[in-house]
mmCIF file of C-alpha atoms and ligand atoms in Angstrom:
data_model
loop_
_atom_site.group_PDB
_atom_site.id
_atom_site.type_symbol
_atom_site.label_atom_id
_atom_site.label_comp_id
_atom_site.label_asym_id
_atom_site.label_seq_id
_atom_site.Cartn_x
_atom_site.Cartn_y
_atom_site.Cartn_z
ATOM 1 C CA UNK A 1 4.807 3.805 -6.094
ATOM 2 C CA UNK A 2 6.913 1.885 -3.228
ATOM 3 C CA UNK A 3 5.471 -1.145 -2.548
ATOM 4 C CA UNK A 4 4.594 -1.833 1.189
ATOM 5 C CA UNK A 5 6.153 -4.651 3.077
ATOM 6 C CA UNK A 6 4.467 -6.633 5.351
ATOM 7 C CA UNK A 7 5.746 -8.958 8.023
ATOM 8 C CA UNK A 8 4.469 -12.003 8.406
ATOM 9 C CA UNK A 9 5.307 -13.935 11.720
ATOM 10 C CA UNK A 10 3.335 -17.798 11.494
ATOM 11 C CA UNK A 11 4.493 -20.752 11.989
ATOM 12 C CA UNK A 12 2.483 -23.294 9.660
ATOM 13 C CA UNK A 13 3.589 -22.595 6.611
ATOM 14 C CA UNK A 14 0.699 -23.706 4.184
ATOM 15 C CA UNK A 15 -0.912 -20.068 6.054
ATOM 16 C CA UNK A 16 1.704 -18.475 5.699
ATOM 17 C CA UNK A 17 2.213 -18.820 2.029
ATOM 18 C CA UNK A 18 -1.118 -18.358 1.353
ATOM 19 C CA UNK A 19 -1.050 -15.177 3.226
ATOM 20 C CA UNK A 20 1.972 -14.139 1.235
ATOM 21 C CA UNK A 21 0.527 -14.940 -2.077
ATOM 22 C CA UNK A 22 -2.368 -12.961 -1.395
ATOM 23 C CA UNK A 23 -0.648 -10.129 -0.061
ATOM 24 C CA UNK A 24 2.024 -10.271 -3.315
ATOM 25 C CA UNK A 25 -1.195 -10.530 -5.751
ATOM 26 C CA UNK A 26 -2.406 -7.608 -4.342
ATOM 27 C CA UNK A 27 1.039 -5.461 -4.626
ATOM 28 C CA UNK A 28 2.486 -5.987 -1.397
ATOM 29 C CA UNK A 29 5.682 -7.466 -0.528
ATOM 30 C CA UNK A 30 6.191 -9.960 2.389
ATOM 31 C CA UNK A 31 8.586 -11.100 4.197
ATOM 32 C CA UNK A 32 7.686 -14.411 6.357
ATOM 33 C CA UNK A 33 9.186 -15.330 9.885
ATOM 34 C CA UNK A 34 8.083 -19.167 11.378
ATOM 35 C CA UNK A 35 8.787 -17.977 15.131
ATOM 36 C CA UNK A 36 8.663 -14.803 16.962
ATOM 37 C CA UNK A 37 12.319 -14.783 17.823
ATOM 38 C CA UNK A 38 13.624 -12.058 15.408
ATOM 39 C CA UNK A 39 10.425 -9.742 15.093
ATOM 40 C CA UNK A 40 11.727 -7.030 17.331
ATOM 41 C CA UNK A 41 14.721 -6.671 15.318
ATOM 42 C CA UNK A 42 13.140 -6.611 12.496
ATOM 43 C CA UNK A 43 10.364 -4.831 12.926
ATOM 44 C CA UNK A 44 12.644 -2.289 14.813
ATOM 45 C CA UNK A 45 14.256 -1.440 11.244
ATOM 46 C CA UNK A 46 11.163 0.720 10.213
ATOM 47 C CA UNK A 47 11.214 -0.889 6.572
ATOM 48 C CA UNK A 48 7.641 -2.397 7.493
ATOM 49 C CA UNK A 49 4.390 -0.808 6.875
ATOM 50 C CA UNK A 50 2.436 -3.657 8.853
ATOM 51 C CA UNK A 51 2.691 -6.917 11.180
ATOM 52 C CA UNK A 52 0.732 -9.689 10.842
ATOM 53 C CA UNK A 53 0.858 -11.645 13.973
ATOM 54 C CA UNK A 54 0.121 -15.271 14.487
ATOM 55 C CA UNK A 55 -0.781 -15.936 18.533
ATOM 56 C CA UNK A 56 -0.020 -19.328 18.369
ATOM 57 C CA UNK A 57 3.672 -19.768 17.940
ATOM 58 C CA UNK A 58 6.352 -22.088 18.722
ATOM 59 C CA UNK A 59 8.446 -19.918 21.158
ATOM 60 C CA UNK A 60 6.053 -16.996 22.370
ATOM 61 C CA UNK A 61 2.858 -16.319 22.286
ATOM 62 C CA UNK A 62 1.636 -13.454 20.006
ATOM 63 C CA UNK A 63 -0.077 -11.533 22.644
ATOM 64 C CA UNK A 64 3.366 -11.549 24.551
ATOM 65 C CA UNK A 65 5.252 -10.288 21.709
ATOM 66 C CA UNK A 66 3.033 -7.896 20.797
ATOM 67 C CA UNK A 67 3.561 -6.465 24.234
ATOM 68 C CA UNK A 68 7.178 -6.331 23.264
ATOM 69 C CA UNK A 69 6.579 -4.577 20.262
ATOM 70 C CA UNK A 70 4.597 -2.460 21.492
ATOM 71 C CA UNK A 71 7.633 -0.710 23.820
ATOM 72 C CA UNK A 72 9.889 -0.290 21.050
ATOM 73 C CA UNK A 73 7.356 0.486 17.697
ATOM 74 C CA UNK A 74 4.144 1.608 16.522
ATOM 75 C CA UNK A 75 3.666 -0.259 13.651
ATOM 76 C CA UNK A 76 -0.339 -1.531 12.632
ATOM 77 C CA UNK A 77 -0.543 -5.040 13.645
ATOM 78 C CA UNK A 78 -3.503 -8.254 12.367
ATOM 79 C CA UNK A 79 -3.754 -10.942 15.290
ATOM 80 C CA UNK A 80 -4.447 -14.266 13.719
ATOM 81 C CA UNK A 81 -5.965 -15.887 15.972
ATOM 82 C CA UNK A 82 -7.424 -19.840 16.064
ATOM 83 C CA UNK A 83 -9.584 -20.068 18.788
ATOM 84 C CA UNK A 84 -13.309 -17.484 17.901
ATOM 85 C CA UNK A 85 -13.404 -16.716 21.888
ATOM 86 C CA UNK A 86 -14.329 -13.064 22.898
ATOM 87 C CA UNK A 87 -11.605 -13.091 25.059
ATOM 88 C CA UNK A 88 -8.815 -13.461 22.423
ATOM 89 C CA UNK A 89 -10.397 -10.840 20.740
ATOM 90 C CA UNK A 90 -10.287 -8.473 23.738
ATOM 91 C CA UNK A 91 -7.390 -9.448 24.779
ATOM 92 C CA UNK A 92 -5.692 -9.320 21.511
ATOM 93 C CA UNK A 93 -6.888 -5.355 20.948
ATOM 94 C CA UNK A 94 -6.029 -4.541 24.489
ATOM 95 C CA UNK A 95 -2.679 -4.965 23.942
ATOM 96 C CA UNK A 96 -1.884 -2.797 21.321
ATOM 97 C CA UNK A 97 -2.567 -4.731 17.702
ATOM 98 C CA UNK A 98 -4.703 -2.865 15.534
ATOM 99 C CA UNK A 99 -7.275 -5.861 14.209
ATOM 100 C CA UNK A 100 -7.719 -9.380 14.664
ATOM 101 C CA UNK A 101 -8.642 -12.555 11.937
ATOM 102 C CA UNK A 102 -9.916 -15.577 13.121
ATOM 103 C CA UNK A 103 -8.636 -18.868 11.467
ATOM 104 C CA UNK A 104 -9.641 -20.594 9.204
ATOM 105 C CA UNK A 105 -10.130 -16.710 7.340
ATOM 106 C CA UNK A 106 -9.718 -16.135 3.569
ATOM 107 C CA UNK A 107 -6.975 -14.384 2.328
ATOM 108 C CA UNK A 108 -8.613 -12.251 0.846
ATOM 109 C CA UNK A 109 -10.437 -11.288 3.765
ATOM 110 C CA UNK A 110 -7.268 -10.385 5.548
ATOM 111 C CA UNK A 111 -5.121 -8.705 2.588
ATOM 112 C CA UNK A 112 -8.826 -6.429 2.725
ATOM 113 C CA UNK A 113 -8.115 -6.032 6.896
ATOM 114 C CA UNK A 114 -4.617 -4.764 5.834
ATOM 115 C CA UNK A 115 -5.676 -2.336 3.120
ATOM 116 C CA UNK A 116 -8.397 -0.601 6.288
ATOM 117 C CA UNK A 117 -5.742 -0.906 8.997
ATOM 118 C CA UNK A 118 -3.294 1.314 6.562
ATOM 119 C CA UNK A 119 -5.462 3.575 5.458
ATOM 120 C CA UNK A 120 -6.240 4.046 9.258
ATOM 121 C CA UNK A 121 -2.906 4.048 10.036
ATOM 122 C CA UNK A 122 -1.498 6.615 7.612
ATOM 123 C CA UNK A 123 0.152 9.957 9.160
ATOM 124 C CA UNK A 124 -1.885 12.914 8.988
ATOM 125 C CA UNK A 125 -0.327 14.661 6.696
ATOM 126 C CA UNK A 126 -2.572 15.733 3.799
ATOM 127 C CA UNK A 127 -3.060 13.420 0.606
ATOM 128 C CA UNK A 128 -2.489 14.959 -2.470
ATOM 129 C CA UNK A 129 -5.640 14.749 -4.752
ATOM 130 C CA UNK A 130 -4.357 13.647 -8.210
ATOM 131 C CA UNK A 131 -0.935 12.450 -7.220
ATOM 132 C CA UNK A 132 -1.076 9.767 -5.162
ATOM 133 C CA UNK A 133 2.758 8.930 -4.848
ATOM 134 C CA UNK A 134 2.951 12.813 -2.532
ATOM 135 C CA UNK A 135 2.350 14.085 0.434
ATOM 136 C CA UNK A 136 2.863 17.576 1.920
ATOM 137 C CA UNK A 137 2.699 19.413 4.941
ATOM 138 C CA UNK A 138 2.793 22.744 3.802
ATOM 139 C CA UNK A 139 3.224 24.341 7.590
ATOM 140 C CA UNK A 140 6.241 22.224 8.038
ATOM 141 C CA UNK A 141 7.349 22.819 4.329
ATOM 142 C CA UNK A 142 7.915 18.890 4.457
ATOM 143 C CA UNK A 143 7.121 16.737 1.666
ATOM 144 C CA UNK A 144 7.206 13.072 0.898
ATOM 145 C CA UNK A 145 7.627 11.202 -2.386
ATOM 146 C CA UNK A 146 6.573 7.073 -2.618
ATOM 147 C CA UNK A 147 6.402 6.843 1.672
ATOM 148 C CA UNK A 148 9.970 8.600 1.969
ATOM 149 C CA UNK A 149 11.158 12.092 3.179
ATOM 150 C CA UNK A 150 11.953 14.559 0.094
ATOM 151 C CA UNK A 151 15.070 16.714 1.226
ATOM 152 C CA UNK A 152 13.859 20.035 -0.305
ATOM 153 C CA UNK A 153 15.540 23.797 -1.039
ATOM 154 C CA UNK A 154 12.376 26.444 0.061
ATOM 155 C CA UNK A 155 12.187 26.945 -4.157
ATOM 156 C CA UNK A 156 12.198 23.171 -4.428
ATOM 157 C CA UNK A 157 9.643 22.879 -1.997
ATOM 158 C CA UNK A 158 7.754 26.057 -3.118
ATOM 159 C CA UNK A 159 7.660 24.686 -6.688
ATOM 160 C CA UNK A 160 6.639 21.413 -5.958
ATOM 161 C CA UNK A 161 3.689 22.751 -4.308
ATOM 162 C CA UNK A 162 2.139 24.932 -7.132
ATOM 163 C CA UNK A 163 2.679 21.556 -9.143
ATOM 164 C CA UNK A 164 0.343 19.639 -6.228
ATOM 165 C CA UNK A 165 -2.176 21.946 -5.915
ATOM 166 C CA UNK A 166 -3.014 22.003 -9.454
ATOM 167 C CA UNK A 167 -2.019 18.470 -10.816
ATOM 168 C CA UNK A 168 -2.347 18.564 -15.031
ATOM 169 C CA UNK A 169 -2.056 22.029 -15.316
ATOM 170 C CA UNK A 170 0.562 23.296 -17.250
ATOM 171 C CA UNK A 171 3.239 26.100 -15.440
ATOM 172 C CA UNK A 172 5.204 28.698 -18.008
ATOM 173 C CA UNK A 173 8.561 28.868 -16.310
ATOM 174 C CA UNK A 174 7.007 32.975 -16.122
ATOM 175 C CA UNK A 175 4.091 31.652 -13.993
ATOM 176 C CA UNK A 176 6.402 29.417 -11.861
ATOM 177 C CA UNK A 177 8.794 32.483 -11.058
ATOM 178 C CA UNK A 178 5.566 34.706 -10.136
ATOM 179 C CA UNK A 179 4.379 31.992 -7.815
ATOM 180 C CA UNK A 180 7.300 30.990 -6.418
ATOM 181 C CA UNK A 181 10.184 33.636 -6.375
ATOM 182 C CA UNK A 182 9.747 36.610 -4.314
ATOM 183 C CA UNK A 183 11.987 38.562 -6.881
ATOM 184 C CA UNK A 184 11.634 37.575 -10.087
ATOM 185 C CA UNK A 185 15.336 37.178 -11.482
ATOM 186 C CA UNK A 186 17.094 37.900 -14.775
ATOM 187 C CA UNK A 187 17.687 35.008 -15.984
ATOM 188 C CA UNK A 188 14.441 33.182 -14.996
ATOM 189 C CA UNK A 189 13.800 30.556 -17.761
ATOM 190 C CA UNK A 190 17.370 28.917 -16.043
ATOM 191 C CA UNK A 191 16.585 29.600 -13.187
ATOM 192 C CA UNK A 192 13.406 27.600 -12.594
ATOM 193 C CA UNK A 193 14.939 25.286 -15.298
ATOM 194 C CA UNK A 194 17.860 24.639 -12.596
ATOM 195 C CA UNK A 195 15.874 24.071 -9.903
ATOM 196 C CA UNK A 196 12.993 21.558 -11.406
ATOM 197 C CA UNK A 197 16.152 19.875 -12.968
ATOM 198 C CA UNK A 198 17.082 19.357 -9.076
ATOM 199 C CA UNK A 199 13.875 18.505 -8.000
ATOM 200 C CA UNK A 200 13.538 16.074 -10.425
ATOM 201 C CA UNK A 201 17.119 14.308 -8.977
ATOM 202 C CA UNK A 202 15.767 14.127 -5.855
ATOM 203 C CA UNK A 203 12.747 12.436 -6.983
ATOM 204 C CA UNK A 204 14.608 9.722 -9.286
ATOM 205 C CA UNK A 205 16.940 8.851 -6.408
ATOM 206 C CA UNK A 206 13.390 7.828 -4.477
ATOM 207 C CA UNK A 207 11.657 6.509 -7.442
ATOM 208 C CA UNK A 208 13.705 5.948 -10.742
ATOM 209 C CA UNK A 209 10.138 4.768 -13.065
ATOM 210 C CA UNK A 210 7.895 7.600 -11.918
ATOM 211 C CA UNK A 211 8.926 10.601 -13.675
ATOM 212 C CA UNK A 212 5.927 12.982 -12.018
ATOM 213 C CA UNK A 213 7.231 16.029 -13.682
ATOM 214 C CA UNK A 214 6.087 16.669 -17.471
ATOM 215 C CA UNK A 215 8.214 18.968 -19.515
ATOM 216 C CA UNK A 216 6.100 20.566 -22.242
ATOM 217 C CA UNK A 217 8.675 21.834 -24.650
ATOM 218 C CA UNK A 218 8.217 25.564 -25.376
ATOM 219 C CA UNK A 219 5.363 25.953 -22.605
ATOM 220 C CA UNK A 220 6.887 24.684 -19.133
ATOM 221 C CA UNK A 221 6.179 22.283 -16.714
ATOM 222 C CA UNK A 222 3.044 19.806 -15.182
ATOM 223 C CA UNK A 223 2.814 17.213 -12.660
ATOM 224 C CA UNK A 224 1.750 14.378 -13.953
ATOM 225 C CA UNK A 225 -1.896 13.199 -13.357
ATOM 226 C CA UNK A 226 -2.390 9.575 -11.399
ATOM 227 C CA UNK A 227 -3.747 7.308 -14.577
HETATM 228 CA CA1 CA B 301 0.400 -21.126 15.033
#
């Protein structure tokens, strides 16, 4: 599974190590900025899954940038905010950040504030019961693999979805062709051979350590179980 990045933008940097340590113990992976100055830019890449946002800072105040974010991304954002007043806190989710800490916090407090605003936060597309790293949108026939887009074929697609709806089970390449081909062909075994062989490219150039697709010599093919 891709680990998520989070940015973190505060300036003292006892806070914001401990914030990073927390974050990396629990399987994240940070990135730490001591000013506001390149956020945008940053942030504007996409390759963050989550902004945590210190109000307080050297060159612009949080709320401020958040404003700025706001106009040019949607991604979750965590105030951290030093003073307890109600009106930081209203402030703060008025303009567009999607929870707020108060310091001095815990970090594990907050790295548990990240995990609920994600989980919020995730696209609607349907989780995958038993395989964690997918997602699919069947009336789309889109499918993701570890966060990123999977460029199918329809049988690459087609296949991939018997294999989700049933994670474990074991597919004969004859039960694959009945599911998936409209017209079963002559030469099937290759032919569902040659397409789970490109599926299975497609998947490695995402992810090279999962390997979600089990060959069972002699029998066919399963999707791999989460452990
Ligand atoms: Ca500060």
């Amino acid at each position: 599974m891709a680990k998520p990045t989070i940015l973190i933008i505060e300036d003292e940097p006892a806070i914001a190590d401990a914030i990073c340590y927390a974050l990396e113990t629990d399987g994240f992976m940070t990135q730490c900025l001591h000013s506001g100055e390149q956020a945008v830019a940053l942030l504007a890449t996409g390759n963050f899954a989550l902004a945590i946002l210190d109000i307080g800072l050297p060159d612009i105040n949080g709320i401020e940038l958040c404003k700025q974010l706001r106009q040019s991304c949607d991604v979750p954002i965590i105030f951290l905010t030093a003073r307890d007043a109600e009106i930081d806190r209203v402030v703060g989710l008025e303009v567009g950040a999607d929870d707020y800490v108060t310091k001095p916090f815990s970090p594990r407090e907050l790295t548990a504030r990240v995990k609920a605003v994600l989980r919020r936060s995730q696209p609607r597309q349907n989780d995958v019961p038993g395989n964690s790293a997918f997602t699919i949108d069947a009336d789309r026939y889109q499918a993701g693999f570890c966060g990123r887009p999977l460029e199918l074929s329809r049988y690459e697609f087609l296949l991939l979805q018997v294999f989700l709806r049933r994670p474990g089970q074991v597919f004969s390449r004859e039960q694959l062709m009945e599911l998936v081909w409209d017209a079963p062909e002559a030469s099937m075994d290759r032919t569902v051979d040659a397409h789970i062989k490109n599926l299975r490219a497609k998947l490695r150039a995402i992810n090279s350590d999962l390997d979600p697709i089990v060959t069972h010599r002699g029998l066919g093919y399963s999707l791999r179980e989460d452990e």
